[in-house]
mmCIF file of C-alpha atoms and ligand atoms in Angstrom:
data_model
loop_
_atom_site.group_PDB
_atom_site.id
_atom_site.type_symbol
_atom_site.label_atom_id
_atom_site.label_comp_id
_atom_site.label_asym_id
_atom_site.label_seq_id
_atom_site.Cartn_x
_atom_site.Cartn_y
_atom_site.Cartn_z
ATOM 1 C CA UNK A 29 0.000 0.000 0.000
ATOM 2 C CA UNK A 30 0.896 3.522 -0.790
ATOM 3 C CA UNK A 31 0.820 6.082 1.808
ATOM 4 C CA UNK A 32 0.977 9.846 2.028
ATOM 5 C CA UNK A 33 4.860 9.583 2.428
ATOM 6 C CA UNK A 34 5.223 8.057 -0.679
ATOM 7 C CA UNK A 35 3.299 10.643 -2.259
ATOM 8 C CA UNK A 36 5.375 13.208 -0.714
ATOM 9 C CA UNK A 37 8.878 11.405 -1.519
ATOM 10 C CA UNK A 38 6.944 11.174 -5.481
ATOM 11 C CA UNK A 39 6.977 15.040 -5.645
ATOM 12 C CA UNK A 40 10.319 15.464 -3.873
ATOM 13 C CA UNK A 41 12.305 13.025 -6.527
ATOM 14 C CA UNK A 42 9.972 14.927 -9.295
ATOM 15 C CA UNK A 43 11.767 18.084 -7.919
ATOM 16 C CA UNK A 44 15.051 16.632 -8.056
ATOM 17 C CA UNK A 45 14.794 15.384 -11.060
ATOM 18 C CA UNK A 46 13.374 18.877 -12.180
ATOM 19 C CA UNK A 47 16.108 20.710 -10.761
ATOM 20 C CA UNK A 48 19.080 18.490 -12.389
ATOM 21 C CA UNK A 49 16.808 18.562 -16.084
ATOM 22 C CA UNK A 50 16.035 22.354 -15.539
ATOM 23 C CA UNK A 51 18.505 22.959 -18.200
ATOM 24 C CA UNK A 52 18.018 20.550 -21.072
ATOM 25 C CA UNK A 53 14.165 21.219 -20.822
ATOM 26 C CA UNK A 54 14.271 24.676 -20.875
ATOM 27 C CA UNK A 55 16.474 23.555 -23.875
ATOM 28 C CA UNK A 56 14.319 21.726 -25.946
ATOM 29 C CA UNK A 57 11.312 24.607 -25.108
ATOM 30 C CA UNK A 58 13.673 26.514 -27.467
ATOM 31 C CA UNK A 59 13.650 25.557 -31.273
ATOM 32 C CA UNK A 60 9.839 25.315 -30.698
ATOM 33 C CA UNK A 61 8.628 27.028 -27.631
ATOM 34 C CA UNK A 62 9.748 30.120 -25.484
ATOM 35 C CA UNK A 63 12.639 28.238 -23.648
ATOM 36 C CA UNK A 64 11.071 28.869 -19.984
ATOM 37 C CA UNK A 65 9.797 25.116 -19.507
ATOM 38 C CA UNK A 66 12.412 23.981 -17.089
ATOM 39 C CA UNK A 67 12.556 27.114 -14.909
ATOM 40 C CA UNK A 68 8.630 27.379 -15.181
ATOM 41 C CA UNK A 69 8.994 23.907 -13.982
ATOM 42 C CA UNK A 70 11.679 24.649 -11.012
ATOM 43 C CA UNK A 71 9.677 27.224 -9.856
ATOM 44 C CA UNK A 72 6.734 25.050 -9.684
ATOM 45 C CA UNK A 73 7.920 21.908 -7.548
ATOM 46 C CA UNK A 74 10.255 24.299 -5.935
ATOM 47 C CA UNK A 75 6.699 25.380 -4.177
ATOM 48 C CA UNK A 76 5.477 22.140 -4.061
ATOM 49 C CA UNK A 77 8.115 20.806 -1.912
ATOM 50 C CA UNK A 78 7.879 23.950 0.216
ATOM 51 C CA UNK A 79 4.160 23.897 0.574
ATOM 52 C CA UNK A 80 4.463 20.036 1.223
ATOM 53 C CA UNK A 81 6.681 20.611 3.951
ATOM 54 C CA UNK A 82 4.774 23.754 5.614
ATOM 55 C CA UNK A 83 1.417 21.978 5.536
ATOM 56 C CA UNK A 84 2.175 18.190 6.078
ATOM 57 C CA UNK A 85 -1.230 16.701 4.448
ATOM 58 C CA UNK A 86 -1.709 13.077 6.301
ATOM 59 C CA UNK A 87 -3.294 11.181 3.172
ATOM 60 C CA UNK A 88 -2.599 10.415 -0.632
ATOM 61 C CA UNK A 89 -5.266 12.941 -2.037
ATOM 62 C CA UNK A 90 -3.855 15.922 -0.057
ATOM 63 C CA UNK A 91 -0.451 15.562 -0.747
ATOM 64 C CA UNK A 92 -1.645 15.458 -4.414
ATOM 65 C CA UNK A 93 -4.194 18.417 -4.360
ATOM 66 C CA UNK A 94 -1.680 20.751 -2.205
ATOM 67 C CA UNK A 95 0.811 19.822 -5.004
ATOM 68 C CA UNK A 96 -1.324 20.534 -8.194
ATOM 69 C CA UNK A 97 -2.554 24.105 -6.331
ATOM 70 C CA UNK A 98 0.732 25.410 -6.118
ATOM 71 C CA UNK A 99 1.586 24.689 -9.664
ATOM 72 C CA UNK A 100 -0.914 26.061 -10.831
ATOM 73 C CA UNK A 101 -0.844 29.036 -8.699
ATOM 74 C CA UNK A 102 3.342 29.382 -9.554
ATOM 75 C CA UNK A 103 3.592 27.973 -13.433
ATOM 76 C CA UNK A 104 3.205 30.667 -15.596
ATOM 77 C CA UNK A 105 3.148 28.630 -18.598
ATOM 78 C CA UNK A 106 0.625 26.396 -19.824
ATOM 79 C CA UNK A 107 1.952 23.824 -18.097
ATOM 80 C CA UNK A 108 1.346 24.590 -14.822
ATOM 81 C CA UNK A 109 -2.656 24.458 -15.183
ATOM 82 C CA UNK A 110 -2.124 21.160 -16.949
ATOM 83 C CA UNK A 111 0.062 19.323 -14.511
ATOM 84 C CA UNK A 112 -1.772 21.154 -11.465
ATOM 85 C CA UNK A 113 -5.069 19.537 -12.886
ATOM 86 C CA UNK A 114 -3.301 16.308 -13.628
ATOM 87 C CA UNK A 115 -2.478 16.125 -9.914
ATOM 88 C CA UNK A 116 -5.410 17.632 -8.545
ATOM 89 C CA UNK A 117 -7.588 15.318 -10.339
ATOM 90 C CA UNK A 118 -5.483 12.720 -9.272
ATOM 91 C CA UNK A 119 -5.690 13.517 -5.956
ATOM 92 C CA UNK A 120 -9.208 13.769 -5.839
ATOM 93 C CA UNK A 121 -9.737 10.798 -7.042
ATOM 94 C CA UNK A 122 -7.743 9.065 -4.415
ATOM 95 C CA UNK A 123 -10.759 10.556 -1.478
ATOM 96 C CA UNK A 124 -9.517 10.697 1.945
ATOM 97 C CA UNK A 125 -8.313 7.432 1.850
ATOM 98 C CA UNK A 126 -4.841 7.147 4.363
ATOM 99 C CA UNK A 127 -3.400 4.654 1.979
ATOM 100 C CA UNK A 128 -4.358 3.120 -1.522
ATOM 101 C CA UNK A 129 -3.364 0.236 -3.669
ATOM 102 C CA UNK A 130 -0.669 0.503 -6.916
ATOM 103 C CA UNK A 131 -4.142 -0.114 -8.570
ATOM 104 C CA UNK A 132 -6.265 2.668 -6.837
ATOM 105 C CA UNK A 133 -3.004 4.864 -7.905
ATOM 106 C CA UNK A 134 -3.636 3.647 -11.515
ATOM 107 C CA UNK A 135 -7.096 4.040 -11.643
ATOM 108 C CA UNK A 136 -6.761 7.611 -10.461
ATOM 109 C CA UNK A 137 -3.707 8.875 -12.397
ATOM 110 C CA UNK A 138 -6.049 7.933 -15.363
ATOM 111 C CA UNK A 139 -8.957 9.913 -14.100
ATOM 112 C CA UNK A 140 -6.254 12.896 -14.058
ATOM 113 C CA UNK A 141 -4.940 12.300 -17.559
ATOM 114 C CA UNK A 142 -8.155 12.199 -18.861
ATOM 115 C CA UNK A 143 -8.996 15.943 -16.929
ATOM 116 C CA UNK A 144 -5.784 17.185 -18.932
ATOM 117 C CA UNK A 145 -7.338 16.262 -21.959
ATOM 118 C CA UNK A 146 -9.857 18.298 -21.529
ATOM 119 C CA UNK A 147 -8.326 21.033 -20.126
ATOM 120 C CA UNK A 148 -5.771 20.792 -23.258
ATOM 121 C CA UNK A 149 -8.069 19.409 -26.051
ATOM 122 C CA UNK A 150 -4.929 17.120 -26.751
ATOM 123 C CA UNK A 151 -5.118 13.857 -28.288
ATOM 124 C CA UNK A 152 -2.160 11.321 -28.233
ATOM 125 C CA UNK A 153 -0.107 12.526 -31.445
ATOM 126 C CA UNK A 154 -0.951 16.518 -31.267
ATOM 127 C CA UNK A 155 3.020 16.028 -29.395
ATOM 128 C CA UNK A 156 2.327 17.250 -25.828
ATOM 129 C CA UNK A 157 2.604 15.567 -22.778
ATOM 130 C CA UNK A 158 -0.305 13.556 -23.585
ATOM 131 C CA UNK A 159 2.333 11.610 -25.194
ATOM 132 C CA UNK A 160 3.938 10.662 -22.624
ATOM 133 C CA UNK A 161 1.299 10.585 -20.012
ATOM 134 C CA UNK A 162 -1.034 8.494 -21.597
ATOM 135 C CA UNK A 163 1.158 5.546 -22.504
ATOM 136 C CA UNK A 164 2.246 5.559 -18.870
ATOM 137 C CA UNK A 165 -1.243 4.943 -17.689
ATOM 138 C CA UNK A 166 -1.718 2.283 -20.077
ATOM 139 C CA UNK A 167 1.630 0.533 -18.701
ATOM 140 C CA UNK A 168 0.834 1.666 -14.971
ATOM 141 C CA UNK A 169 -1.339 -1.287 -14.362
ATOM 142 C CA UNK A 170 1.877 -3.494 -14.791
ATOM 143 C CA UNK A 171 4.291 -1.715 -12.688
ATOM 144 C CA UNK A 172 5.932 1.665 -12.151
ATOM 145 C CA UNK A 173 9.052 0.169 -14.072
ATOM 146 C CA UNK A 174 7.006 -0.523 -16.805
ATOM 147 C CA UNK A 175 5.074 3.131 -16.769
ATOM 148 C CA UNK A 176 8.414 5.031 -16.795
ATOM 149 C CA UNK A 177 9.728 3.146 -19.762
ATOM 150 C CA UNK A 178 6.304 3.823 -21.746
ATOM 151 C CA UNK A 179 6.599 7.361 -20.418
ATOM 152 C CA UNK A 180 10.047 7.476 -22.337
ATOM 153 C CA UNK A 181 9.586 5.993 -25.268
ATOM 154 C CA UNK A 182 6.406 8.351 -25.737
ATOM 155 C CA UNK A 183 8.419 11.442 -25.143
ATOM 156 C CA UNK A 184 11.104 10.464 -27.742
ATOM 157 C CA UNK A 185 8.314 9.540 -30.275
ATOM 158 C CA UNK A 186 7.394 12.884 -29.969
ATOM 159 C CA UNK A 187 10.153 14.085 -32.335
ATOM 160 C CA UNK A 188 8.962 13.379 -35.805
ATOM 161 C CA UNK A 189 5.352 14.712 -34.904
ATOM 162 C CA UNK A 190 3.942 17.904 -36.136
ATOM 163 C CA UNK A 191 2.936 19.560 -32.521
ATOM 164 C CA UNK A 192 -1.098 20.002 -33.016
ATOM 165 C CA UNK A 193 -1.524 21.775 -29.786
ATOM 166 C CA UNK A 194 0.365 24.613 -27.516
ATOM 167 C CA UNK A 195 3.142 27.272 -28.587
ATOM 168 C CA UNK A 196 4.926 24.492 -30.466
ATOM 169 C CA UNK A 197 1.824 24.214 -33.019
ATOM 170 C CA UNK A 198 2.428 27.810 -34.334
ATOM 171 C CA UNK A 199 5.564 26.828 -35.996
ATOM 172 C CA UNK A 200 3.373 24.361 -38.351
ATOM 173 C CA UNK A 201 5.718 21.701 -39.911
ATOM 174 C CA UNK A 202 8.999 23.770 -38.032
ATOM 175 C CA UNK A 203 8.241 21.601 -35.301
ATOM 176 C CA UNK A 204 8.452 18.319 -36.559
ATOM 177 C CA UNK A 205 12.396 17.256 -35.398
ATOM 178 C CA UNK A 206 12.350 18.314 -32.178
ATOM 179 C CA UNK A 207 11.147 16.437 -28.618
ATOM 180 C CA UNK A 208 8.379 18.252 -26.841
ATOM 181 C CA UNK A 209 9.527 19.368 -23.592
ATOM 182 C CA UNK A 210 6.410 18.947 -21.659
ATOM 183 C CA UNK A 211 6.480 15.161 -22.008
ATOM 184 C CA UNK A 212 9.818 15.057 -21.590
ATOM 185 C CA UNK A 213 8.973 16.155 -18.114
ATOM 186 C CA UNK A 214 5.898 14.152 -17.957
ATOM 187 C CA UNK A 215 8.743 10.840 -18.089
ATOM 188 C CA UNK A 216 10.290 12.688 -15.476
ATOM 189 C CA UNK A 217 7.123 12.870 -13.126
ATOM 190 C CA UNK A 218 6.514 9.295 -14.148
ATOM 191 C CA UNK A 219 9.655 8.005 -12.944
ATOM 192 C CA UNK A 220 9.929 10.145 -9.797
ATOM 193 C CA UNK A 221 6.920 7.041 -8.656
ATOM 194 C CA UNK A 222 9.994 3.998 -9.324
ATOM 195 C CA UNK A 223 12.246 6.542 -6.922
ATOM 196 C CA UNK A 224 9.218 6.798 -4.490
ATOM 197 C CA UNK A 225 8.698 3.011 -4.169
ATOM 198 C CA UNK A 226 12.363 2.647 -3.655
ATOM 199 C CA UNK A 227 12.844 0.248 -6.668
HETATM 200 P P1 ADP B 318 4.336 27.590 -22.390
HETATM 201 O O1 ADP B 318 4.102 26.835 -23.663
HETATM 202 O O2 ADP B 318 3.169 28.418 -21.982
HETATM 203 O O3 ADP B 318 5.634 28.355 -22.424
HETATM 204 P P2 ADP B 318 5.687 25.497 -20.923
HETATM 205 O O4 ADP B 318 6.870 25.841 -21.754
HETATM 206 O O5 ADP B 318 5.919 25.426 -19.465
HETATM 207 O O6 ADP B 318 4.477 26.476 -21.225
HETATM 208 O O7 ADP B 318 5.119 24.079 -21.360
HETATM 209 C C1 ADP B 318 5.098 23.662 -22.702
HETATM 210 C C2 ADP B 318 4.577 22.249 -22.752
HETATM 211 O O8 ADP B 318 3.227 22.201 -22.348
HETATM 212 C C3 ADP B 318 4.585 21.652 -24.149
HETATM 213 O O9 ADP B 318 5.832 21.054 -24.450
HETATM 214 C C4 ADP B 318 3.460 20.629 -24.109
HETATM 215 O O10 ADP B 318 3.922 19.341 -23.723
HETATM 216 C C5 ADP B 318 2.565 21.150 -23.021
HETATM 217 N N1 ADP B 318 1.310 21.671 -23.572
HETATM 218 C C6 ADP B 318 1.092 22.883 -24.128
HETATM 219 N N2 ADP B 318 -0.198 23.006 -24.511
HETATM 220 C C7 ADP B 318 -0.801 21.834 -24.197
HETATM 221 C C8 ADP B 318 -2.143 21.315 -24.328
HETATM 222 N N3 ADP B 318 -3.122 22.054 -24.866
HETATM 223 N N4 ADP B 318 -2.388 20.057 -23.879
HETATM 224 C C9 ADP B 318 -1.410 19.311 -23.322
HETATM 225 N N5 ADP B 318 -0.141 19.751 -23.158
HETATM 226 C C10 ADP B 318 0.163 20.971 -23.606
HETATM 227 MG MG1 MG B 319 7.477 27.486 -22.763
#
């Protein structure tokens, strides 16, 4: 079972990875965005870690919803709304529940993907995070392993894609070549959960 401390050690490996990616994410937001991605992102779980800290939820779902409010109260960019609603949803789904199941985790995570495809109007293939995020929730049934190489392989399949959705889809065709940063980080998030679990 899966208790608020692994929740909280989740978002402080997501901020570590963050911090050491800051630089090659702001990076690929470059060629075809505004090159703030990875310091929009620092900024973000910068907060979340502080707020996490500060406020100590006791459960799953408030570690989750305390994290999605303060990146979507510090992002700037369009990605903090999306990744604050992908953990808020998240979170929400997960109730007041003191610990949940790798499957209740699942189950949840999907119900937050699916609110960032609303939020977005991204489809897999428009090359957003919805490419990574969505194969990970397909593979997150088998194991966090598993959902961190999906979340990988869906961020470097990005590259060829013509970007459909977001900043990157005003360059047209310009944007086919390069990997979109936001699921770049979205494979970081994803593997922040092996880190949590210790595997
Ligand atoms: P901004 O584009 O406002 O500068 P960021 O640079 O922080 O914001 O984030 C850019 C990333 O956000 C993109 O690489 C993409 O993955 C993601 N993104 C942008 N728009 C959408 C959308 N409508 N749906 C899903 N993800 C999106
Ligand atoms: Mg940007």
């Amino acid at each position: 079972m899966l208790d608020a401390d692994f929740f909280r050690r989740w978002m402080t490996a997501t901020a570590a990875s963050v911090d050491r990616e800051a630089e090659r994410l702001t990076a690929l937001d470059s060629p075809i965005g505004d090159a703030d991605h990875g310091s929009n992102l620092q900024r973000g779980f910068t907060a979340v870690v502080a707020a996490l800290e500060k406020e100590a939820p006791g459960t799953p779902g408030g570690v989750l919803t305390l994290a999605g409010r303060q990146l979507i109260s510090t992002v700037g960019g369009a990605s903090g709304p999306l990744y604050g609603t992908l953990l808020r949803r998240t979170g929400k789904a997960l109730g007041d529940a003191g610990e949940v199941s790798a499957e209740q985790l699942a189950e949840a995570f999907r119900a937050g993907v699916d609110a960032v495809m609303t939020l977005g109007g991204a489809a897999p293939g428009d090359k957003t995070m919805i490419d990574a995020l969505v194969p990970a929730v397909d593979a997150l049934g088998d194991s966090f392993a598993a959902a961190r190489t999906a979340a990988e392989e869906g961020a470097v399949a990005t590259t060829p894609l013509q970007a459909r959705k977001g900043r990157a889809s005003y360059l047209g065709e310009r944007s086919i070549g390069h990997q979109d940063p936001g699921a770049t980080s979205s494979a970081l998030l994803i593997a922040g959960l092996v880190e949590a679990a210790g595997e």
